mmCIF file of C-alpha atoms in Angstrom:
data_model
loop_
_atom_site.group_PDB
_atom_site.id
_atom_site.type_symbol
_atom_site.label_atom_id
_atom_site.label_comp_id
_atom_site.label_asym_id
_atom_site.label_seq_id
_atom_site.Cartn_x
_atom_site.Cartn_y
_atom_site.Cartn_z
ATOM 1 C CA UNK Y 1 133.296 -28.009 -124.638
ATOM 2 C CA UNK Y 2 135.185 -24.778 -126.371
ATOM 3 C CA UNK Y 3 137.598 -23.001 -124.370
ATOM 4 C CA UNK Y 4 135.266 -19.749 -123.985
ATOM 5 C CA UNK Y 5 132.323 -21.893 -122.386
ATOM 6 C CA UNK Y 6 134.922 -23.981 -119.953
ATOM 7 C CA UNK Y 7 136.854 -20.410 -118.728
ATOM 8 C CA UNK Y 8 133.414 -19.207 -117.905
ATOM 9 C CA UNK Y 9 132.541 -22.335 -116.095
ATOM 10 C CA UNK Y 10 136.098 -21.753 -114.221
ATOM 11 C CA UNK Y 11 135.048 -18.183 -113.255
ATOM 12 C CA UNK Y 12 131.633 -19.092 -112.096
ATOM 13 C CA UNK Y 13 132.842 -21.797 -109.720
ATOM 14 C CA UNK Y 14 135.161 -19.558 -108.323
ATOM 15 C CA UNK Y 15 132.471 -17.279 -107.470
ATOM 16 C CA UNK Y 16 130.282 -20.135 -105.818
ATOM 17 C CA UNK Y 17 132.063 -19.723 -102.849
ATOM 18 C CA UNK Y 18 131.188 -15.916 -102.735
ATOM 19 C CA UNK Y 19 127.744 -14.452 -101.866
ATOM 20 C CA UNK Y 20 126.993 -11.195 -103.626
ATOM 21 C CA UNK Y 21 125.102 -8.370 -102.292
ATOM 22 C CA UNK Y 22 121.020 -8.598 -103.695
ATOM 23 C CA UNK Y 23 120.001 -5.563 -105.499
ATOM 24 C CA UNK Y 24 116.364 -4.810 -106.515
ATOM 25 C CA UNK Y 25 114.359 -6.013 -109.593
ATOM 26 C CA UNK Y 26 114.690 -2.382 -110.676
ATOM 27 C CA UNK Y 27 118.170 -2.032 -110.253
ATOM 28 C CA UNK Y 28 118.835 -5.199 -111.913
ATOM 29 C CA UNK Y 29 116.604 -4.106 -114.930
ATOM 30 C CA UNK Y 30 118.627 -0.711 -114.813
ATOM 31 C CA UNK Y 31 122.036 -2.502 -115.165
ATOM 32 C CA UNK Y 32 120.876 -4.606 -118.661
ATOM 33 C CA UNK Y 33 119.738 -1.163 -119.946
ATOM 34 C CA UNK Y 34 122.595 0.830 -119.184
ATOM 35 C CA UNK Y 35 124.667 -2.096 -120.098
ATOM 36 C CA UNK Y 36 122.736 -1.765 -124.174
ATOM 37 C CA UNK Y 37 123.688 2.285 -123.926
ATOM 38 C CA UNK Y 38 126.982 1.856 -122.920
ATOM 39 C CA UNK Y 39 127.971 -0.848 -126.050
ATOM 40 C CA UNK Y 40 126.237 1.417 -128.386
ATOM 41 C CA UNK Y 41 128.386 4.971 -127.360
ATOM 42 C CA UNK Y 42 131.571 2.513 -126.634
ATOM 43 C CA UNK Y 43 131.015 1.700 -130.578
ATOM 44 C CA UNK Y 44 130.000 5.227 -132.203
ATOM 45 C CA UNK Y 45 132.827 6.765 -130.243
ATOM 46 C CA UNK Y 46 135.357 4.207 -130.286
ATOM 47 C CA UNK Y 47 136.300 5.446 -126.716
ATOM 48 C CA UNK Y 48 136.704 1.937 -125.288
ATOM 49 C CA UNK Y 49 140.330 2.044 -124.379
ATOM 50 C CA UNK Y 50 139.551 5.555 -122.385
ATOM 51 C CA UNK Y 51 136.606 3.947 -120.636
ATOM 52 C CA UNK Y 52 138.653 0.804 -119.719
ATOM 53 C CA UNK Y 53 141.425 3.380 -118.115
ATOM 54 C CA UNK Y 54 138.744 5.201 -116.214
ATOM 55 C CA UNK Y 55 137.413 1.729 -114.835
ATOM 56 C CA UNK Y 56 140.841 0.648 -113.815
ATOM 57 C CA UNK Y 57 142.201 3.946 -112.329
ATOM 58 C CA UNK Y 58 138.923 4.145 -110.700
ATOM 59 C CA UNK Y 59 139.636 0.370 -108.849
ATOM 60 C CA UNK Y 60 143.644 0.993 -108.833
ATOM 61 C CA UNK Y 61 143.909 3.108 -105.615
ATOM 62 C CA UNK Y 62 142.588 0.196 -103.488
ATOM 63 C CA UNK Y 63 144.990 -0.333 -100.498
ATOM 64 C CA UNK Y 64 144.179 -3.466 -98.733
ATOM 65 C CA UNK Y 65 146.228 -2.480 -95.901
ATOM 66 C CA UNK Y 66 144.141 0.787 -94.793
ATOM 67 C CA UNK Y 67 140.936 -0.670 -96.628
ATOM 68 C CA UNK Y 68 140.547 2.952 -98.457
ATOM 69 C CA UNK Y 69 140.505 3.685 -102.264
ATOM 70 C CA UNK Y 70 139.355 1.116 -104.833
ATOM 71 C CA UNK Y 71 135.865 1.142 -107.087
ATOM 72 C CA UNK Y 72 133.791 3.526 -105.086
ATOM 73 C CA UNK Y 73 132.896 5.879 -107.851
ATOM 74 C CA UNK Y 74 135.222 8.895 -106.682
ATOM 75 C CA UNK Y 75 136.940 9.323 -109.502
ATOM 76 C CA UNK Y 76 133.888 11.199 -110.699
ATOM 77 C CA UNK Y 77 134.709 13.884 -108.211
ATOM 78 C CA UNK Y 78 137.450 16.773 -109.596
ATOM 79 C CA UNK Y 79 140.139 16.383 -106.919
ATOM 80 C CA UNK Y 80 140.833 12.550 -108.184
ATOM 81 C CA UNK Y 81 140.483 13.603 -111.719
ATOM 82 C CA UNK Y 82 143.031 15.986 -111.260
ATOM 83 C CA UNK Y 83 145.819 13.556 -109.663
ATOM 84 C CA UNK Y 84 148.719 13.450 -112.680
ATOM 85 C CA UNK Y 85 148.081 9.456 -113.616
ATOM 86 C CA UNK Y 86 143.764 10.662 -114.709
ATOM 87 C CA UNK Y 87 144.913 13.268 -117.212
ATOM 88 C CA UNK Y 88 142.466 13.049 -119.543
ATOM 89 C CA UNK Y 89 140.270 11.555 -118.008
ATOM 90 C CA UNK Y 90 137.765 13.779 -117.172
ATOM 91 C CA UNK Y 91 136.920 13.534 -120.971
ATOM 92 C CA UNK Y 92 135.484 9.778 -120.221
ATOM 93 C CA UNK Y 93 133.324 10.973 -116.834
ATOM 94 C CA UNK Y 94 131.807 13.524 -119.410
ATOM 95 C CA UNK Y 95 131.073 11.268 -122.374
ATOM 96 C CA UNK Y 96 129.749 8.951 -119.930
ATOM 97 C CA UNK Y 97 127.547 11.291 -117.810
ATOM 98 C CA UNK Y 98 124.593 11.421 -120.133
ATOM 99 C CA UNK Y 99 124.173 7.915 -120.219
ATOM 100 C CA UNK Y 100 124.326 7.923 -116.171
ATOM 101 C CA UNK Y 101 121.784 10.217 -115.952
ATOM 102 C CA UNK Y 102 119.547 7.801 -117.613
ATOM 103 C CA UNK Y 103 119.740 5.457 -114.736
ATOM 104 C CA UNK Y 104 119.644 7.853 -111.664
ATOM 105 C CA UNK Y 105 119.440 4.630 -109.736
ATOM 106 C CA UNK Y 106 122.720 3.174 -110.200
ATOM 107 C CA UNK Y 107 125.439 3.994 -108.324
ATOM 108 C CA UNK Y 108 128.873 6.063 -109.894
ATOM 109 C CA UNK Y 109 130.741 3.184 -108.474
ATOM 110 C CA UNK Y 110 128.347 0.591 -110.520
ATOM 111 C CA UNK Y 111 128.453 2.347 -113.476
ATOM 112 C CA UNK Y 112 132.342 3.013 -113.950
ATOM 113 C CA UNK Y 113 132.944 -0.732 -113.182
ATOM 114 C CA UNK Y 114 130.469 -1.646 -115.673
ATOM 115 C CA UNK Y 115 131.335 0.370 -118.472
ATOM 116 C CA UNK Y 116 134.960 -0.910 -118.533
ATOM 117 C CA UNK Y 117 133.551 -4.524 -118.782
ATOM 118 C CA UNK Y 118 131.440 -3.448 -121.666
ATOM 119 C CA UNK Y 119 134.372 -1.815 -122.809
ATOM 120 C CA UNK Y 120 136.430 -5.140 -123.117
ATOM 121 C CA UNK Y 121 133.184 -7.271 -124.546
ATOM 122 C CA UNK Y 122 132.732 -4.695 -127.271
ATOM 123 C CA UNK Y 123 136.282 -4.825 -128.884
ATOM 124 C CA UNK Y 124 136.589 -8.271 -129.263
ATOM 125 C CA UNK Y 125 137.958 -9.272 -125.361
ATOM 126 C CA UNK Y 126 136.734 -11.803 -122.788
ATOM 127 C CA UNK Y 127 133.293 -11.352 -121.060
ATOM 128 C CA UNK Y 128 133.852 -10.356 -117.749
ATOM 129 C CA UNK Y 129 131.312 -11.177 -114.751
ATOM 130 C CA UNK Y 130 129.553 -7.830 -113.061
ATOM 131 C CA UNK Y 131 128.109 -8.152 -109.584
ATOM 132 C CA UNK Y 132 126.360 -5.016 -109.352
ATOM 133 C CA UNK Y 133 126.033 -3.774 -105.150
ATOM 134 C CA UNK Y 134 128.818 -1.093 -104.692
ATOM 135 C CA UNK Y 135 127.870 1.953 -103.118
ATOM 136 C CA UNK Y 136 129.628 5.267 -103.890
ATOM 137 C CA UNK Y 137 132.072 7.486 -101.929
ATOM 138 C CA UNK Y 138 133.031 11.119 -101.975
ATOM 139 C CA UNK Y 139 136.509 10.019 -99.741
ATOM 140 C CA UNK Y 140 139.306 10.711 -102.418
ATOM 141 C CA UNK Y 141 142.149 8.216 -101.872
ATOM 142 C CA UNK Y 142 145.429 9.830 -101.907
ATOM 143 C CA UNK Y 143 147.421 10.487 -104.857
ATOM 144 C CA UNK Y 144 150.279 8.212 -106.391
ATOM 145 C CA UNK Y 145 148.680 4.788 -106.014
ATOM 146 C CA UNK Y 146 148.240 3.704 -109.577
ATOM 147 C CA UNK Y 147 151.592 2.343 -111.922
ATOM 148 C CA UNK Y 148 154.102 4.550 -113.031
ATOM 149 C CA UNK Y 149 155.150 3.465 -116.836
ATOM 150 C CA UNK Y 150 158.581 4.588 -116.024
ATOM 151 C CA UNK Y 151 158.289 1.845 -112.897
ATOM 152 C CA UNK Y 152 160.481 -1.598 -113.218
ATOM 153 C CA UNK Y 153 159.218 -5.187 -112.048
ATOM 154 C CA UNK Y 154 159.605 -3.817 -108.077
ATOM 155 C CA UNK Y 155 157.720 -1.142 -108.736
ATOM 156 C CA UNK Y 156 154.618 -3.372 -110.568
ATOM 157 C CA UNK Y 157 154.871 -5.582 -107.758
ATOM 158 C CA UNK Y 158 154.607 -2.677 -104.949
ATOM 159 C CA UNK Y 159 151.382 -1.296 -106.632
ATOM 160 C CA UNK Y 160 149.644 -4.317 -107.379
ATOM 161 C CA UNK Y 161 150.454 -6.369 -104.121
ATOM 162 C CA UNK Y 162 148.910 -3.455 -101.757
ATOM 163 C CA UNK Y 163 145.741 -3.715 -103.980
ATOM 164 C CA UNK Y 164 145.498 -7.681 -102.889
ATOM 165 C CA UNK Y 165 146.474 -8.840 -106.229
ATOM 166 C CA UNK Y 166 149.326 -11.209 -107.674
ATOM 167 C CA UNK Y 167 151.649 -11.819 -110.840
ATOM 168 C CA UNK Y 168 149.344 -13.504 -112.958
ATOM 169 C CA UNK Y 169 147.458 -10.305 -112.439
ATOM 170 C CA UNK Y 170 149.958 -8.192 -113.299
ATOM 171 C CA UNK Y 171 150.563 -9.605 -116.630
ATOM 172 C CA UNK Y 172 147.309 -10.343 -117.214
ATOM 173 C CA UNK Y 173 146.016 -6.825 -117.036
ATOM 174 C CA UNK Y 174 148.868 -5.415 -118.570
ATOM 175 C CA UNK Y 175 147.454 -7.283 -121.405
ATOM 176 C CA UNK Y 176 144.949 -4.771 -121.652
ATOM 177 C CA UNK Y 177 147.008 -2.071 -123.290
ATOM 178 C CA UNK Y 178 146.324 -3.918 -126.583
ATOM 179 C CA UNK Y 179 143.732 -1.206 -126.461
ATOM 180 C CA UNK Y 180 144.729 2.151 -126.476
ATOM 181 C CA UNK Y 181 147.476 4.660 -126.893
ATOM 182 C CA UNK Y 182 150.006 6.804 -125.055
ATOM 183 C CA UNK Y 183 149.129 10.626 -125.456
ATOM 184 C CA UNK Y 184 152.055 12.975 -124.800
ATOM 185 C CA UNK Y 185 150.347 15.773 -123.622
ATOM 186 C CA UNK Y 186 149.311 13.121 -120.442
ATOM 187 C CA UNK Y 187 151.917 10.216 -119.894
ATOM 188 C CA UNK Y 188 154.868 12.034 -121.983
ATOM 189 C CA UNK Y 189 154.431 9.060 -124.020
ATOM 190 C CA UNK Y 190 153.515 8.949 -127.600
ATOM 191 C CA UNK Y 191 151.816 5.998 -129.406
ATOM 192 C CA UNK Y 192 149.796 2.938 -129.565
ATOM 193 C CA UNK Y 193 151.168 -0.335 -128.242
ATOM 194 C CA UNK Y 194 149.765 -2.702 -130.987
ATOM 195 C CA UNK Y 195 149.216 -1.843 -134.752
ATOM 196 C CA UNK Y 196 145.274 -2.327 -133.962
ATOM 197 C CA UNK Y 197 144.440 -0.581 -130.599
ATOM 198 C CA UNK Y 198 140.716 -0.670 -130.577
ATOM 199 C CA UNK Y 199 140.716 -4.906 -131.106
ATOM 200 C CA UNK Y 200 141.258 -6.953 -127.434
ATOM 201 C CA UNK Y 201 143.502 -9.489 -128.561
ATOM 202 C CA UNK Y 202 146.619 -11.235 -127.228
ATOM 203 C CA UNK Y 203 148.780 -8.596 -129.816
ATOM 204 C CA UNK Y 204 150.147 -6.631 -126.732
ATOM 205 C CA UNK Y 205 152.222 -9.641 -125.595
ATOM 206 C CA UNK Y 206 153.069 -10.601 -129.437
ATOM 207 C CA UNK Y 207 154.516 -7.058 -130.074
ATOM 208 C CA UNK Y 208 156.277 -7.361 -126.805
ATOM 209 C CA UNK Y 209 158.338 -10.347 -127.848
ATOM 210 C CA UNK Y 210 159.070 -8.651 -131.079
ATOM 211 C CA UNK Y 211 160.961 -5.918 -129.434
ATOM 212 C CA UNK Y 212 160.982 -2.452 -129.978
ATOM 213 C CA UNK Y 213 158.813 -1.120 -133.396
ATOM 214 C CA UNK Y 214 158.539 2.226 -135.368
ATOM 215 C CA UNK Y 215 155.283 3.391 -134.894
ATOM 216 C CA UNK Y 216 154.682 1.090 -131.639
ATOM 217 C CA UNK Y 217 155.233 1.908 -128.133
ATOM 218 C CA UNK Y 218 157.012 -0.259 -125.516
ATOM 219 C CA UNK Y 219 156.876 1.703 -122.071
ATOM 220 C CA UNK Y 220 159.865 0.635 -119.107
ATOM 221 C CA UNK Y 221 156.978 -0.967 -117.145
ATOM 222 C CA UNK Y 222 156.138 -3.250 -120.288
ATOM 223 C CA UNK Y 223 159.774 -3.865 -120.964
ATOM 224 C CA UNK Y 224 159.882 -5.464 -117.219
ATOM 225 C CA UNK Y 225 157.792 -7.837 -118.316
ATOM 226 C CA UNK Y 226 160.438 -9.500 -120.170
ATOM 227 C CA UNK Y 227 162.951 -8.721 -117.839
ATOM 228 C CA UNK Y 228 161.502 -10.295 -114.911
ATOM 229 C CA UNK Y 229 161.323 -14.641 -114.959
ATOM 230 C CA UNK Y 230 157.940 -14.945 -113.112
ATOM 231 C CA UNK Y 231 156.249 -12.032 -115.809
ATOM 232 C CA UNK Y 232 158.328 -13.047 -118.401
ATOM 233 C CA UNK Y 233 156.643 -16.870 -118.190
ATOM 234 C CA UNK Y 234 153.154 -15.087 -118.366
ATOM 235 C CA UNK Y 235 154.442 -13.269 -121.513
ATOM 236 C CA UNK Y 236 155.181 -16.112 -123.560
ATOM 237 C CA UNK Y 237 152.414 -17.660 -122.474
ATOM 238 C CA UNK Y 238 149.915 -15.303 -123.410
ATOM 239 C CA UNK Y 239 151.718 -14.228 -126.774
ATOM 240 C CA UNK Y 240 151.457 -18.021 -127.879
ATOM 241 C CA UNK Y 241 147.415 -18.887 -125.998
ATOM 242 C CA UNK Y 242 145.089 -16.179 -126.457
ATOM 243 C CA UNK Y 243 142.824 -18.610 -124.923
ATOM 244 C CA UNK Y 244 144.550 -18.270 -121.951
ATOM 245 C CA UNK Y 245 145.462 -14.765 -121.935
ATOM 246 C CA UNK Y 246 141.582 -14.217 -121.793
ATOM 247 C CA UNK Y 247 140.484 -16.547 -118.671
ATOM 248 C CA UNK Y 248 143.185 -14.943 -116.725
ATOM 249 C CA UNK Y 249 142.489 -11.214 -117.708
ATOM 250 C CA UNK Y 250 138.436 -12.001 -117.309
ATOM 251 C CA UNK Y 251 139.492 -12.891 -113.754
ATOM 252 C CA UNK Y 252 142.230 -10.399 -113.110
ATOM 253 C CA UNK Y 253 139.633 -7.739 -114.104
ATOM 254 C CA UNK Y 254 136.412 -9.440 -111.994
ATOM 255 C CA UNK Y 255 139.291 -9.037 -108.969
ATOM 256 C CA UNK Y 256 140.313 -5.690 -109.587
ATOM 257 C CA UNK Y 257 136.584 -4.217 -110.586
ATOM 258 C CA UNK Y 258 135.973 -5.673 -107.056
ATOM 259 C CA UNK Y 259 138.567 -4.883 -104.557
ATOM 260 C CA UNK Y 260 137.621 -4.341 -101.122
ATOM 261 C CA UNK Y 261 134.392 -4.731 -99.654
ATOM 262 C CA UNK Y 262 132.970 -2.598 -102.045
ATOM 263 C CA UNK Y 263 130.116 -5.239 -102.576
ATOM 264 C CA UNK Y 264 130.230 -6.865 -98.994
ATOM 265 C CA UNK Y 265 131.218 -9.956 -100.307
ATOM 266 C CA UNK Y 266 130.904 -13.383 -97.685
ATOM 267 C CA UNK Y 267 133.651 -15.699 -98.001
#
């Protein structure tokens, strides 16, 4: 058995014990169609790594102490779009909205959550499960909930603990800006973090052991990475097993495309 069949057999027993919301015949057609639009404008545009962003800011404002934010679709809506961490990101709701008015059906929430795991498939990364169910929101979670890149180990741990999540998570997901680049005019960061930033690999956590690179950016929330023991392990590990790097970012990813009870899940 190779390692990509027996990580998804590790994923699917995991969700066993969960029952998902059931969604109609059309719905479920709708989601396989959108899903063969969205690969084909992720790969003319090569826009995955600004999708993937817009599906994880979209998730990132989950709170699982107040049960509000998280993958409800309003980061379609101009007052989230305009909190400080979504600059630029109101370029990705408008690249995507054609394609989502093909499939009046779906939900925003759906559709965000699904495009960031085609996103991941497209460029080479781990195939991520989608449950589709969530129903959209217009309640705009409160600003400063997602990571600040100028944030140390505490601050990681702050962010991604209210959302319900945990360490592995944390380094796993951070995994996923091998994709992507810092813009100045939004972050006041300039640069790529990996000398091939539209391929999901395990290079992020290479280039991180390496130390700091000319042309290559290492932001103070990577850098705690290293600094920290429990992250650090996770560093090595995934700079040395790609293998692993990808079961653990498929699942950090299913966990944080559905925090909450976005999709009424039953323990």
């Amino acid at each position: 058995m190779n390692m990509q069949h027996s990580m998804s057999c590790e994923i699917f027993q995991r969700l066993m014990a969960l029952v998902y919301p059931q969604v109609s015949e059309e719905y479920r057609l709708a989601v396989e169609s959108c899903r063969r639009k969205l690969r084909g404008l992720i790969q003319e545009k090569h826009c995955a790594p600004l999708i993937l962003r817009l599906a994880w800011h979209s998730a990132g404002t989950y709170d699982a102490n107040t049960k509000t934010g998280g993958p409800l679709g309003t980061i379609r809506n101009k007052g989230e779009l305009s909190h400080a961490a979504n600059a630029g990101l109101d370029n990705a709701v408008k690249l995507l909205q054609p394609i989502k008015e093909q499939f009046p059906i779906l939900s925003y929430a759906d559709f965000y959550q699904l495009a960031g795991v085609v996103a991941v498939e497209v460029t080479g990364g781990p195939s991520v499960p989608f449950h589709p169910g969530r129903i959209d929101s217009d309640e705009i979670p409160e600003e400063g909930r997602l990571p600040d890149a100028t944030g140390g180990s505490d601050h990681l741990r702050t962010v991604f603990y209210r959302m319900g999540l945990e360490d592995k998570d944390i380094v796993a997901l951070s995994g996923g800006h091998t994709l992507g680049r810092c813009h100045k005019e939004r972050s006041g960061y300039e640069g790529p973090w990996t000398k091939t930033p539209l391929i999901f690999d395990n290079s992020y956590f290479k280039e991180l052991l390496i130390g700091e690179q000319e042309g290559l950016i290492q932001l103070p929330s990577d850098k705690a990475l290293l600094q920290d023991p429990i992250f650090s392990k996770y560093v090595h590990l995934y700079a040395k097993d790609e293998n692993a790097f990808f079961a653990d970012y498929a699942e950090a990813h299913l966990k944080l495309s559905e925090l909450g009870d976005v999709l009424g899940l039953i323990q």
